[in-house]
Short mmCIF file of C-alpha atoms and ligand atoms in Angstrom, two decimals:
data_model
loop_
_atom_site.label_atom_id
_atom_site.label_comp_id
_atom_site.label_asym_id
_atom_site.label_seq_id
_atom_site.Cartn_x
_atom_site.Cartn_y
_atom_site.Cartn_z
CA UNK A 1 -11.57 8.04 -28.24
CA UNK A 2 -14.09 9.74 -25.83
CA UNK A 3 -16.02 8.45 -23.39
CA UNK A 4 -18.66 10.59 -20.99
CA UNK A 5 -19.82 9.36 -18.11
CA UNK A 6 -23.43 10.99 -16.93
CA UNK A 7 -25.22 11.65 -14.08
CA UNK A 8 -22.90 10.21 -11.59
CA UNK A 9 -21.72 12.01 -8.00
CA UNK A 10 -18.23 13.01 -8.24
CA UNK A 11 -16.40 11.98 -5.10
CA UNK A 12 -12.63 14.27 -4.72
CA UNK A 13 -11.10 14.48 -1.35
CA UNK A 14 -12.38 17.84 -1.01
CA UNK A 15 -15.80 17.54 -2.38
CA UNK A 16 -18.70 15.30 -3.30
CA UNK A 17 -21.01 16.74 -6.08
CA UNK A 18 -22.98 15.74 -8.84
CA UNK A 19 -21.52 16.10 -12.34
CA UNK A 20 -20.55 14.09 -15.70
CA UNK A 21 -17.13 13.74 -16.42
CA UNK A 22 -15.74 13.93 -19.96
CA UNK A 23 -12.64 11.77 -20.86
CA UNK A 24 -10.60 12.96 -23.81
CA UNK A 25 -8.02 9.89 -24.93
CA UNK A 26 -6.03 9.47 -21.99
CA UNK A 27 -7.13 12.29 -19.88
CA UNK A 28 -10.41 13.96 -18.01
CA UNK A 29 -11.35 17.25 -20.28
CA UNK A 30 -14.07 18.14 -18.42
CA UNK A 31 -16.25 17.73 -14.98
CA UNK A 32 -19.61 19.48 -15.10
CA UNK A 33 -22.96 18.99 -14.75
CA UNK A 34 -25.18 18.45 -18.27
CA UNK A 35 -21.92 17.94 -20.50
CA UNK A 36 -23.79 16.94 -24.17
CA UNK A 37 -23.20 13.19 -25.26
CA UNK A 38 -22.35 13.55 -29.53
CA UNK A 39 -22.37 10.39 -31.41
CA UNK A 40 -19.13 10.38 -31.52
CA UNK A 41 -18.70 9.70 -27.44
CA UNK A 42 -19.06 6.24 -25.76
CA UNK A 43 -21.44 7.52 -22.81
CA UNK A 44 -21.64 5.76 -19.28
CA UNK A 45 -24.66 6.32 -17.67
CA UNK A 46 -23.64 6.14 -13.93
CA UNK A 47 -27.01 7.26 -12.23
CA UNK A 48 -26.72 6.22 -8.35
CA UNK A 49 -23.15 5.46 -8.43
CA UNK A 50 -20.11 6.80 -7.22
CA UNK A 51 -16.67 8.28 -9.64
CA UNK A 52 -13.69 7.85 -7.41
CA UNK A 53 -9.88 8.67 -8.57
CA UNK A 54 -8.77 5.63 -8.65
CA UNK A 55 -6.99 3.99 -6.31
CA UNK A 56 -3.57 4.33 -5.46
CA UNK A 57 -1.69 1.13 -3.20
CA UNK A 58 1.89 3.15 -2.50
CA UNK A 59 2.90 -0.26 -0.65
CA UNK A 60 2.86 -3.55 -2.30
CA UNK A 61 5.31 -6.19 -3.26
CA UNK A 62 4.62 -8.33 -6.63
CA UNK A 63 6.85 -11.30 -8.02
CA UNK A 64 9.21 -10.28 -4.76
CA UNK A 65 12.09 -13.07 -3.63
CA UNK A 66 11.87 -13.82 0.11
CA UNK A 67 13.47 -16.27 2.38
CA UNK A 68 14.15 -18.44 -0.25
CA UNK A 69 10.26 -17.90 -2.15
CA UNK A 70 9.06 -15.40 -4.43
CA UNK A 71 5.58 -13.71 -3.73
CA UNK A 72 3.00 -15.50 -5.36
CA UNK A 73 1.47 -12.54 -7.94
CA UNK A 74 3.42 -11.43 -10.51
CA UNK A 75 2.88 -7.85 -12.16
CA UNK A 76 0.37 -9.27 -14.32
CA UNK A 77 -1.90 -11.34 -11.73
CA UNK A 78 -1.23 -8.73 -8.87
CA UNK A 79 -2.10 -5.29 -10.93
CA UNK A 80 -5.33 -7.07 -12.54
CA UNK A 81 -6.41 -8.23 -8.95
CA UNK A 82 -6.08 -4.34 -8.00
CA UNK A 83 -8.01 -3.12 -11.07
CA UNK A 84 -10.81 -5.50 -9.86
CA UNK A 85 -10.83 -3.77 -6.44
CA UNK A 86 -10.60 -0.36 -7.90
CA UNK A 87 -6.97 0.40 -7.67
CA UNK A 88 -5.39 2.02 -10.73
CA UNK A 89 -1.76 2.72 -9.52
CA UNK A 90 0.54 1.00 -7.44
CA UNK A 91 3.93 1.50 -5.89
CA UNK A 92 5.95 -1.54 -5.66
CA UNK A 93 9.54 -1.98 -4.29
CA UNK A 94 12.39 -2.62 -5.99
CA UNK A 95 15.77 -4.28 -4.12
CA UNK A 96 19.02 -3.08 -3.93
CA UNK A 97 21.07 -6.14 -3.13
CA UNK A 98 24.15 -5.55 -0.57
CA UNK A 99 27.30 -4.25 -2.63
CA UNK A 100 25.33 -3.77 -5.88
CA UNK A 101 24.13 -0.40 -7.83
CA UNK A 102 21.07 0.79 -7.44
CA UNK A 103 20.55 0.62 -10.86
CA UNK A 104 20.67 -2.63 -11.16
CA UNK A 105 17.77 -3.38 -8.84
CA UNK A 106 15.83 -0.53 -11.15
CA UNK A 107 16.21 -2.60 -14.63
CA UNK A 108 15.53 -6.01 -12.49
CA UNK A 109 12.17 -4.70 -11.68
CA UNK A 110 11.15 -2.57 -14.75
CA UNK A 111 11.86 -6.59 -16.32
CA UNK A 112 9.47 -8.22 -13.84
CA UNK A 113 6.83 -5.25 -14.84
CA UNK A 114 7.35 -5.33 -18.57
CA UNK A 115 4.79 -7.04 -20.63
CA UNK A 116 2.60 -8.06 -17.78
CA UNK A 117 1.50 -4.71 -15.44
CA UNK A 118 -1.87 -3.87 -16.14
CA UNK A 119 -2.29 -0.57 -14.11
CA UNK A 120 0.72 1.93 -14.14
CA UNK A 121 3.03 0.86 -11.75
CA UNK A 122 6.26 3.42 -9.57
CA UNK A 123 9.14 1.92 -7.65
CA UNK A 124 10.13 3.01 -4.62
CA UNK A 125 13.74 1.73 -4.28
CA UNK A 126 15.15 -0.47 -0.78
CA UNK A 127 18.09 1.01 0.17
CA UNK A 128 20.39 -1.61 1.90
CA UNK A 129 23.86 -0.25 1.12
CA UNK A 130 25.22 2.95 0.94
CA UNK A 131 28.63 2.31 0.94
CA UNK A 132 30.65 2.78 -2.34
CA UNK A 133 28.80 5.47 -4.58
CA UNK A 134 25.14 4.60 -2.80
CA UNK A 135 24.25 8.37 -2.22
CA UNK A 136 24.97 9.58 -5.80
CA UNK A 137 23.20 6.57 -6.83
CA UNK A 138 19.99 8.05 -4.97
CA UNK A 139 20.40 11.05 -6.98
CA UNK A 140 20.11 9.09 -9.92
CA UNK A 141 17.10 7.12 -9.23
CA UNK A 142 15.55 10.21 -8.27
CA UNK A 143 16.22 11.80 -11.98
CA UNK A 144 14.45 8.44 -13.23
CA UNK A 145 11.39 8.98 -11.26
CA UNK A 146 12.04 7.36 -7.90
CA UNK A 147 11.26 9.51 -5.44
CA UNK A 148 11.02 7.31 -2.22
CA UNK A 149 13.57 4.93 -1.02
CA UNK A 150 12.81 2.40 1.78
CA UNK A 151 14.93 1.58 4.51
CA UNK A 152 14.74 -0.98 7.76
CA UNK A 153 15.40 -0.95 11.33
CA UNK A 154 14.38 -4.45 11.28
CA UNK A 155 15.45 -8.14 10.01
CA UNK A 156 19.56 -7.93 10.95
CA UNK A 157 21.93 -9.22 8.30
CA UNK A 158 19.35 -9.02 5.94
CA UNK A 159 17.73 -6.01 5.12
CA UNK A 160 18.75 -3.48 8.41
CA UNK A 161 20.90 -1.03 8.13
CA UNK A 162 22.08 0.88 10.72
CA UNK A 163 21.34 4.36 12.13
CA UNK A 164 24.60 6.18 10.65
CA UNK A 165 22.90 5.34 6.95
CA UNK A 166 19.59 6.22 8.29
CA UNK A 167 20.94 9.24 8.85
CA UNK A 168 22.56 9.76 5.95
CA UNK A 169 20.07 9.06 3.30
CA UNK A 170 17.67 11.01 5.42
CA UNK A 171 20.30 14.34 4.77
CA UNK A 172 20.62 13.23 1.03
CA UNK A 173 17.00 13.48 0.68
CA UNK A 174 17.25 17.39 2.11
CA UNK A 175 19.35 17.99 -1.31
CA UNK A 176 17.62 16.04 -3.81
CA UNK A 177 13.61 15.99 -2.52
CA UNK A 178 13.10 12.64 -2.26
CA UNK A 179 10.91 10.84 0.85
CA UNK A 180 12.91 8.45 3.17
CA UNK A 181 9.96 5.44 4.34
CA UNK A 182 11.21 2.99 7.42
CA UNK A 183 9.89 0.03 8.25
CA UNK A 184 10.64 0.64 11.82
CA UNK A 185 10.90 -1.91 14.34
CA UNK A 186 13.93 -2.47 16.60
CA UNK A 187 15.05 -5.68 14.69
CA UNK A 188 18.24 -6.41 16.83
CA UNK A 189 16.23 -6.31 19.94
CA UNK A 190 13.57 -8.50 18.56
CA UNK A 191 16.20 -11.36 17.02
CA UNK A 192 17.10 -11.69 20.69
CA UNK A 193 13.26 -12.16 21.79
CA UNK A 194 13.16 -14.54 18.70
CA UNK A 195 16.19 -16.76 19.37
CA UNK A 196 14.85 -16.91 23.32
CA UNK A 197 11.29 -18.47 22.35
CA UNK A 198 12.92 -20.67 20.05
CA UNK A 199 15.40 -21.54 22.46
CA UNK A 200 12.19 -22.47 24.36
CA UNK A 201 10.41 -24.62 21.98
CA UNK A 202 8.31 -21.98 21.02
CA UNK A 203 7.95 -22.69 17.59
CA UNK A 204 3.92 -21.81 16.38
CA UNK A 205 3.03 -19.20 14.32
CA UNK A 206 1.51 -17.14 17.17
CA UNK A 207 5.09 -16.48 18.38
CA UNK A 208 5.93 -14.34 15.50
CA UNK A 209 3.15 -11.97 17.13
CA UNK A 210 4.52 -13.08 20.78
CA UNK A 211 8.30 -11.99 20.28
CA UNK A 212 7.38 -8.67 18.56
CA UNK A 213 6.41 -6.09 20.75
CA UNK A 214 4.73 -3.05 20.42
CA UNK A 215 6.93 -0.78 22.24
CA UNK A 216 9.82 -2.13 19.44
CA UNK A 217 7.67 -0.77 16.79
CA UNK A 218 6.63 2.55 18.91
CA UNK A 219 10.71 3.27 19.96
CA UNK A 220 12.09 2.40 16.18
CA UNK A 221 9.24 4.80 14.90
CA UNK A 222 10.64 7.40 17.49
CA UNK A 223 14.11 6.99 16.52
CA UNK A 224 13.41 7.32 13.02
CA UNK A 225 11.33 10.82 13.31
CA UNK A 226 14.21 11.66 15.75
CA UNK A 227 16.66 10.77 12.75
CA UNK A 228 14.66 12.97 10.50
CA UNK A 229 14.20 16.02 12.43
CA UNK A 230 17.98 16.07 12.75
CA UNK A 231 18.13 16.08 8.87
CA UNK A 232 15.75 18.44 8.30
CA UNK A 233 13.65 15.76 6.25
CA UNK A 234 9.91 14.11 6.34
CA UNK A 235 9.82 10.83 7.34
CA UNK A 236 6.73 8.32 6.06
CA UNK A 237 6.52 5.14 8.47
CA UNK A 238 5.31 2.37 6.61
CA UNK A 239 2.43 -0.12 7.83
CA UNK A 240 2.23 1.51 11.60
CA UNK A 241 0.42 -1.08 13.61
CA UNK A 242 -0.30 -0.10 16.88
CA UNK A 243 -1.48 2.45 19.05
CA UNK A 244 1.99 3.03 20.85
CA UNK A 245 3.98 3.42 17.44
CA UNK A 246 0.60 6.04 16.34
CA UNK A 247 1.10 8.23 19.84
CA UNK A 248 5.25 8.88 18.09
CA UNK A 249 3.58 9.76 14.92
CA UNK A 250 0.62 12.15 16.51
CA UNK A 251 3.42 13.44 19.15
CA UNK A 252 5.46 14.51 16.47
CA UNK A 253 2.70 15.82 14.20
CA UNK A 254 1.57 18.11 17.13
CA UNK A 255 4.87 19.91 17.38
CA UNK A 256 4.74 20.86 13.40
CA UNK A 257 7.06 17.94 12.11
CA UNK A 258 6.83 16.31 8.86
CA UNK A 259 5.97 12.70 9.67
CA UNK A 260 3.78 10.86 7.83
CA UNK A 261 2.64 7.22 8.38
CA UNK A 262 0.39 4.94 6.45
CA UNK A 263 -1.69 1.71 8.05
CA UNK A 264 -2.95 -1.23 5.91
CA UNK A 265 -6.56 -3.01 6.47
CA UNK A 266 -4.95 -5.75 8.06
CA UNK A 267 -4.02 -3.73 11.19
CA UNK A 268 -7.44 -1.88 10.99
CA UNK A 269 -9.84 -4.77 11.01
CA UNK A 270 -7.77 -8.10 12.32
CA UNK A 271 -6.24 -9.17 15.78
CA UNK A 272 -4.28 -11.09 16.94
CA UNK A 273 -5.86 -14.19 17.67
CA UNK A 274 -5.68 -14.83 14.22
CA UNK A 275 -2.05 -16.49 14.63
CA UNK A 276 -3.71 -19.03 17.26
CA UNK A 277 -6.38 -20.58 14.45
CA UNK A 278 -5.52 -24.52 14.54
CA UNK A 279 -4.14 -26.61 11.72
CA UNK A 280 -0.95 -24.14 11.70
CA UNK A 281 -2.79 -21.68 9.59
CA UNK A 282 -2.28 -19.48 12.23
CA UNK A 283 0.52 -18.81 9.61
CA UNK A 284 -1.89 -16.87 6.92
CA UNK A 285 -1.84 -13.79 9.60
CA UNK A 286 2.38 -13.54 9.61
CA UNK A 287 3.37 -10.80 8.48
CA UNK A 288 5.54 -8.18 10.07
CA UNK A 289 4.89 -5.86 11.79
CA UNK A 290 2.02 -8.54 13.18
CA UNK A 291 -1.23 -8.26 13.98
CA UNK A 292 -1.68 -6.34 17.57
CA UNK A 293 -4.44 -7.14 20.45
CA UNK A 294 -8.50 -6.04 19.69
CA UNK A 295 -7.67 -2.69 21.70
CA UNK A 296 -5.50 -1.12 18.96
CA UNK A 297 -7.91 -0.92 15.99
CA UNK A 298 -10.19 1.58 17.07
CA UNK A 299 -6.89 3.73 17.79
CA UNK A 300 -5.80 3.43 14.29
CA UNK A 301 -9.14 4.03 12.99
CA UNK A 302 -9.42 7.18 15.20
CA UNK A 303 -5.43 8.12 13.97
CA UNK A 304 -6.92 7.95 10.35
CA UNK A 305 -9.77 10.25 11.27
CA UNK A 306 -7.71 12.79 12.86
CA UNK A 307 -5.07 13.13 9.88
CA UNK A 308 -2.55 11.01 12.77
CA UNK A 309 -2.44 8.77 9.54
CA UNK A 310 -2.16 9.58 6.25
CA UNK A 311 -2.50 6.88 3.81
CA UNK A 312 -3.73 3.51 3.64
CA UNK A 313 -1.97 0.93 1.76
CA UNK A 314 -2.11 -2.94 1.46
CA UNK A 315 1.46 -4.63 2.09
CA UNK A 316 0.01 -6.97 -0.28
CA UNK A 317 2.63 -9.57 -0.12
CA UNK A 318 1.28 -12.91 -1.30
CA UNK A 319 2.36 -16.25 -0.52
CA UNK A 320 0.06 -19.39 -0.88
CA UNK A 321 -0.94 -21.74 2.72
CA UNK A 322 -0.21 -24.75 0.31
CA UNK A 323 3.27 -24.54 -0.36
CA UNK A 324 5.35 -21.46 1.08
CA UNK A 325 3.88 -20.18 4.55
CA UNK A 326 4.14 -24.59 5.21
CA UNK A 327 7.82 -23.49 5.09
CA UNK A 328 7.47 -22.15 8.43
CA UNK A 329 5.45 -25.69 9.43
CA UNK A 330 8.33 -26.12 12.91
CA UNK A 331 9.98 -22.97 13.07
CA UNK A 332 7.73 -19.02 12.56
CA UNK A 333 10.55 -17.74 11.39
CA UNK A 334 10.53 -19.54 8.70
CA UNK A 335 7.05 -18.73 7.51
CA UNK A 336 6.91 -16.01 4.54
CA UNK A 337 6.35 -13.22 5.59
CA UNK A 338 3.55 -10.96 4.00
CA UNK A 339 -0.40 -11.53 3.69
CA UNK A 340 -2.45 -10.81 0.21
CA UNK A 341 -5.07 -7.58 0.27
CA UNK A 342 -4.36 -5.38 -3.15
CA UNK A 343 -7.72 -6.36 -3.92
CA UNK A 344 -9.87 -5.35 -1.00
CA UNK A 345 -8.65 -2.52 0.20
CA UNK A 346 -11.15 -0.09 -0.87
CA UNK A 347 -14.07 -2.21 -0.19
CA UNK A 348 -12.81 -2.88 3.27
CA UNK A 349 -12.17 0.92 3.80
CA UNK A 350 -15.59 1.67 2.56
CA UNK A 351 -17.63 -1.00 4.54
CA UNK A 352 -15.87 -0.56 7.79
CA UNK A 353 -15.08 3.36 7.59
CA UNK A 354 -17.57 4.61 5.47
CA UNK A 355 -20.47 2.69 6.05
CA UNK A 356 -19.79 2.48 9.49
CA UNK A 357 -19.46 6.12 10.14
CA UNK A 358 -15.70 5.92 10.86
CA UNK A 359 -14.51 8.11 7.32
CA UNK A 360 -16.58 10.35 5.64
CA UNK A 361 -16.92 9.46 1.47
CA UNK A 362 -13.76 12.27 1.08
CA UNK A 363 -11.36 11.14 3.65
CA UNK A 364 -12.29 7.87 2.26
CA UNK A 365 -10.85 8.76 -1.05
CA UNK A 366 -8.40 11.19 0.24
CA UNK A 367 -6.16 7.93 2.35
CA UNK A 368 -6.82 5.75 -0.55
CA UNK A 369 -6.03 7.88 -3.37
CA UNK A 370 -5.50 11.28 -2.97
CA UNK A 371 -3.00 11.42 -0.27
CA UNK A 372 -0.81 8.96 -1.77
CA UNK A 373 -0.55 10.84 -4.90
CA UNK A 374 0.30 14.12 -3.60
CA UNK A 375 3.13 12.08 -0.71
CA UNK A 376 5.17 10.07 -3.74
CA UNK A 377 4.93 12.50 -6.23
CA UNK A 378 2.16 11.74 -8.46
CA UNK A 379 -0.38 14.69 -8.05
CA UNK A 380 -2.47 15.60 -9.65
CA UNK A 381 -1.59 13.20 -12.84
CA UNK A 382 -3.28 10.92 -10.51
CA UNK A 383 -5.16 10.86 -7.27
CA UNK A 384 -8.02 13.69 -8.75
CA UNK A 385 -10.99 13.99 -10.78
CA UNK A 386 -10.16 17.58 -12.53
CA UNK A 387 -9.14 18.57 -16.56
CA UNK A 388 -5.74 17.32 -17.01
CA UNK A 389 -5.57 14.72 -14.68
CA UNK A 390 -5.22 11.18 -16.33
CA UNK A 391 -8.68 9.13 -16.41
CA UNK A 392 -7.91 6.73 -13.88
CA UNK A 393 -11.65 6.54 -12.60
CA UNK A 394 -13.53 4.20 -10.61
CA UNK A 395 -17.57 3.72 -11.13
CA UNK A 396 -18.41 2.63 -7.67
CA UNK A 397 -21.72 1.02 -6.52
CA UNK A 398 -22.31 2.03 -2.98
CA UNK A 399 -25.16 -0.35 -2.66
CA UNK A 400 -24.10 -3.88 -4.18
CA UNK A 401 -23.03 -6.54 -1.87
CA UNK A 402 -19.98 -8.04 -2.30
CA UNK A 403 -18.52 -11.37 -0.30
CA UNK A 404 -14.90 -11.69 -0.10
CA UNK A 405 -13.52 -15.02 -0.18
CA UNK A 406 -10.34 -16.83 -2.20
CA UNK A 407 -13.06 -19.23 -4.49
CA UNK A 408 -13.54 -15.56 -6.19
CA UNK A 409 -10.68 -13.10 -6.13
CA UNK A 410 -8.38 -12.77 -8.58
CA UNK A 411 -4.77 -12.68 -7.00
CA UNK A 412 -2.86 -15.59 -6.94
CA UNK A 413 -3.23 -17.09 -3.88
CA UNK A 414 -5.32 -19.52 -2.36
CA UNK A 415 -6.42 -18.11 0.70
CA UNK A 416 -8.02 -14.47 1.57
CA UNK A 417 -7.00 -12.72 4.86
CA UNK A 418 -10.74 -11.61 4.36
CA UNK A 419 -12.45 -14.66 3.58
CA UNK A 420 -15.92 -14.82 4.43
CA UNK A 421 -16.51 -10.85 4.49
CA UNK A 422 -19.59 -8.86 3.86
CA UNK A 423 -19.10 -5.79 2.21
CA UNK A 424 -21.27 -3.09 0.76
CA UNK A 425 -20.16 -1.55 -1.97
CA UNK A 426 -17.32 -1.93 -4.53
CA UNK A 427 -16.13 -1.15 -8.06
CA UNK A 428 -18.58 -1.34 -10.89
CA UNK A 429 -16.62 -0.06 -14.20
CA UNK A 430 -12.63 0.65 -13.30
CA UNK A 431 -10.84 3.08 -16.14
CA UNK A 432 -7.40 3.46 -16.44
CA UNK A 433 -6.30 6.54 -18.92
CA UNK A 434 -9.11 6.20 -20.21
CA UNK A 435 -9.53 2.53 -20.88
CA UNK A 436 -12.18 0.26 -19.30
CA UNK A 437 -10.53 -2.20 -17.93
CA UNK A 438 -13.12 -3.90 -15.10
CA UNK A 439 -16.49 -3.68 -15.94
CA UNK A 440 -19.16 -5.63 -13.95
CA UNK A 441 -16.91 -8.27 -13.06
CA UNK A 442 -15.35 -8.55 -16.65
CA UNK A 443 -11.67 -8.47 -16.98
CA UNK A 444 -11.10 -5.81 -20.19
CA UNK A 445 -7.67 -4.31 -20.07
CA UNK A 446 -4.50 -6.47 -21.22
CA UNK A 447 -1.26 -7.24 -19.58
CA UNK A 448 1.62 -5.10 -20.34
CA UNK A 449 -0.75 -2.09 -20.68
CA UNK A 450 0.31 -0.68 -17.26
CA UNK A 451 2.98 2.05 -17.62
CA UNK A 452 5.95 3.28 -15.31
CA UNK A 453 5.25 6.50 -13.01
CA UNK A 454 8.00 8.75 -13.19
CA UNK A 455 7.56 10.40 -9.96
CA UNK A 456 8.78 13.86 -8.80
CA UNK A 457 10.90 14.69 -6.16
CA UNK A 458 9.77 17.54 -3.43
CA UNK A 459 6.03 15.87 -3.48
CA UNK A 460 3.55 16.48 -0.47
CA UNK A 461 5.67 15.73 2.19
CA UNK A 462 7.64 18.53 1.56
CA UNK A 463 5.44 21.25 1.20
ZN1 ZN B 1 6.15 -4.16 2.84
#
C-alpha cells in the first residue's frame, strides 16, 4: 500500500520545509516537493498542516504493579491514548524483581504488551539486583534489544540499590554500550524526613512535596554523574525537576561530560500548590520526584532551550482518584505514586513552548522525538522524516483548539493532571508504519498491532 501526503510543511529537528512525503508499505520512500499522486496511491492532502516524526515517550509505565495497585492503562488503553496525542513509540519499563533473572522480567512484560500495544513499544529494564549472574544478564538483554537499564537512589528496601551497583552497572555499560538512567533522589535521607512528618501527624498529600527536597534530588543527580565519570559512561537522569538538580546536569555538560537528562510536562507547567487543593485530591499531583515551587519552571524551560535538557518524556503513570490514590486517604505515603500525561505531551509542549515562544517548531520535535530516538537507540528507524525511516508520521494542525479535560481523553483514568487546558494545536491524522491509526478524532489502528523495538546499544549518548 502507498499513501502520499501533499502539500504539507515538513517539520525534522533540523529543518522545516515544504514538501510531500511518499510512504511505501511500512516505510517513507520519498520527501520532495511535487511528488505525482498515481491511482494507485491513497493521497493526503495536508495543505496548512504540520508532518512531525512521531512522537517518541522514552518514559512511561503501563499495566505497572505498585504499592499493592497496578497502573490503571494497560498496553492497549495507554498506547491508543498516545496515538491520539501524536505519540507513535514508547519506552516502557520492565521489573527485575530482587533475586530473579532479568529475563524473567523481559517475557513478563513482552506478555502484558502482546495482543494489546497499539504503537511499537521498547523496554528499558529496572535493575534492582546484581548479585548472582546480574551483569551477564545485562549483556543479554542488551543482545535482545534493551539498551537502557534503570536504576534508583530512591525508595529503600524497595527499589534502591546502592552506590557499589551503581557503579558497577555503570562500568558494564562501558563494555557492552548500553545507557545507565537514575532516578536520583537521596531516598535514605528522605525516608528519615518522611518517618519525622509522620511522626508529626503530618499526614496530607502536600507532605509528599514537603519531605522531598530539592537539594536531595540536586546531590543524588551529582552523585550519579560523579558515578559515571568514574566509569567512563553517559548517564541520562530521568524526570529532573528542579532548578538545583538542572545546575548538576548544565555543570557537568559544560566541562564536556556525557550527561543527559529528560523533564516531563508536569514539572514544566505545574507547582506545587497543587498538593494543597481540598477534598484530599491534593493526591492527583503525587508523584515523585514532586512538583517544585512556581520559580523552577521557567529554569527548566530555559534548561530545554539551551540543550541543559535533552528529552521530554511523560512519566505517565496512571492511577484513578476513585479508588487507588484514596489509598493514601491518612497516610501520603501511601498514595500511588505516578500522574497520567502520555496523551498531552505534545500539545502541552507545543502550546506552552512553541506557541509561546519558549521552543522553536525543531527543538520542539527534536525533545519530543528526535532526541529520544537517537539517546535509546532507535535512530533513524524512528525519530525522522527521511527514505528509510519507518512512517511513523504525525499530521498536525497548528491552528485547531483543543481543551484537555478527563470527560474526553482516552487513557484510563478519571482525572487529567491537565484538566481544563487550552491548547492550540494537536494531531490531525497519526500514522504508524504506515497505517492511519488517528484520524480526526477516529480511533483506526487495532490492538496488538504495536511491535517490539529492538534497540541498539552505543546510541546517541555515546557518540
Ligand atoms: Zn517513572
Amino acid at each position: 500500500m502507498s499513501l502520499l501526503i501533499r502539500n504539507a510543511t515538513v517539520v525534522t529537528a533540523e529543518e522545516t520545509k515544504a514538501a510531500d512525503v511518499l510512504v511505501e508499505g511500512e516505510v517513507i520512500k520519498e520527501v520532495r516537493p511535487g511528488i505525482p499522486l498515481n491511482a494507485a496511491q491513497t493521497g493526503i492532502d495536508a495543505t496548512g498542516m504540520y508532518i512531525l516524526p512521531g512522537g517518541i515517550d522514552c518514559h512511561t509505565h503501563l499495566d505497572m504493579p505498585f504499592g499493592g495497585t497496578t497502573s490503571a492503562d494497560d498496553f492497549e488503553t495507554g498506547t491508543r491514548a498516545a496515538a491520539f496525542g501524536g505519540t507513535t513509540s514508547i519506552v516502557d519499563f520492565a521489573i527485575q524483581g530482587r533475586g530473579t533473572r532479568m529475563r524473567d522480567a523481559l517475557d513478563t512484560w513482552w506478555k502484558k504488551a502482546e495482543g494489546k500495544a497499539c504503537v511499537d513499544y521498547g523496554l528499558h529494564m529496572i535493575v534492582t539486583d546484581l548479585g548472582g549472574c546480574g551483569l551477564e544478564d545485562m549483556d543479554e538483554l542488551v543482545d535482545e534489544g534493551v539498551a537502557s537499564f534503570k536504576l534508583f537512589m530512591a525508595y529503600p528496601n524497595v527499589l534502591m540499590v546502592d552506590d557499589a551497583t551503581i557503579f558497577k552497572a555503570l562500568a558494564r555499560t562501558a563494555k557492552n554500550g548500553a545507557l545507565i538512567c537514575m532516578h536520583a533522589e537521596n531516598g535514605s535521607v528522605i525516608d528519615v524526613i518522611v518517618a519525622r512528618a509522620l511522626a508529626e501527624g503530618k499526614t496530607a498529600p502536600v507532605y509528599h512535596a514537603l519531605t522531598r527536597p530539592t537539594r536531595a534530588e540536586a546531590e543524588a543527580v551529582h552523585r550519579a554523574i560523579a558515578m559515571a565519570e568514574i566509569a567512563g559512561a553517559p548517564v541520562y537522569i530521568v524526570h529532573l525537576s528542579s532548578e538545583d538538580a538542572l545546575n548538576q546536569v548544565r555543570e557537568a555538560r559544560d566541562r564536556g561530560v556525557p550527561a543527559f537528562a529528560e523533564t516531563c510536562p508536569q514539572y514544566l507547567l505545574l507547582s506545587i500548590e497543587e498538593l494543597e487543593r481540598p477534598n484530599f485530591e491534593g493526591a492527583k499531583y503525587v508523584f515523585t520526584p514532586p512538583l517544585r515551587t512556581k520559580d523552577n519552571l521557567p529554569k527548566l524551560w530555559d534548561g530545554l532551550k539551551h540543550d541543559h535538557l535533552q528529552v521530554v518524556s511523560t512519566d505517565h503513570c496512571p492511577f484513578c482518584f476513585e479508588d487507588q490514590k484514596i489509598l493514601g486517604k491518612d497516610d501520603f505515603t501511601k498514595i500511588p505514586n505516578g500522574g497520567p500525561g502520555i496523551e498531552n505531551r505534545l500539545q502541552l509542549l507545543h502550546h506552552h513552548g512553541v506557541n509561546a515562544g519558549k521552543l522553536s517548531l525543531n527543538r520542539f520535535v527534536e525533545i519530543t522525538s528526535t532526541a529520544p530516538a537517537r539517546i535509546f537507540g532507535m535512530y533513524p528507524k524512528k525519530g525522522e522524516i527521511a527514505p528509510g525511516s519507518d512512517a511513523d508520521l504525525v499530521i498536525w494542525d497548528p491552528h485547531t483548539l483543543y481543551r484537555i479535560s478527563a470527560e474526553t481523553h482516552h487513557m484510563r483514568v478519571d482525572y487529567s493532571m491537565f484538566e481544563g487546558f487550552e491548547v492550540k494545536g494537536n494531531a490531525r491524522t497519526v500514522i504508524s508504519r504506515g497505517e492511519v491509526i488517528v484520524d480526526d478524532g477516529q480511533w483506526l489502528g487495532r490492538a496488538g498491532r504495536g511491535k517490539y523495538l529492538k534497540r541498539t546499544a552505543r546510541g546517541g549518548a555515546w557518540k
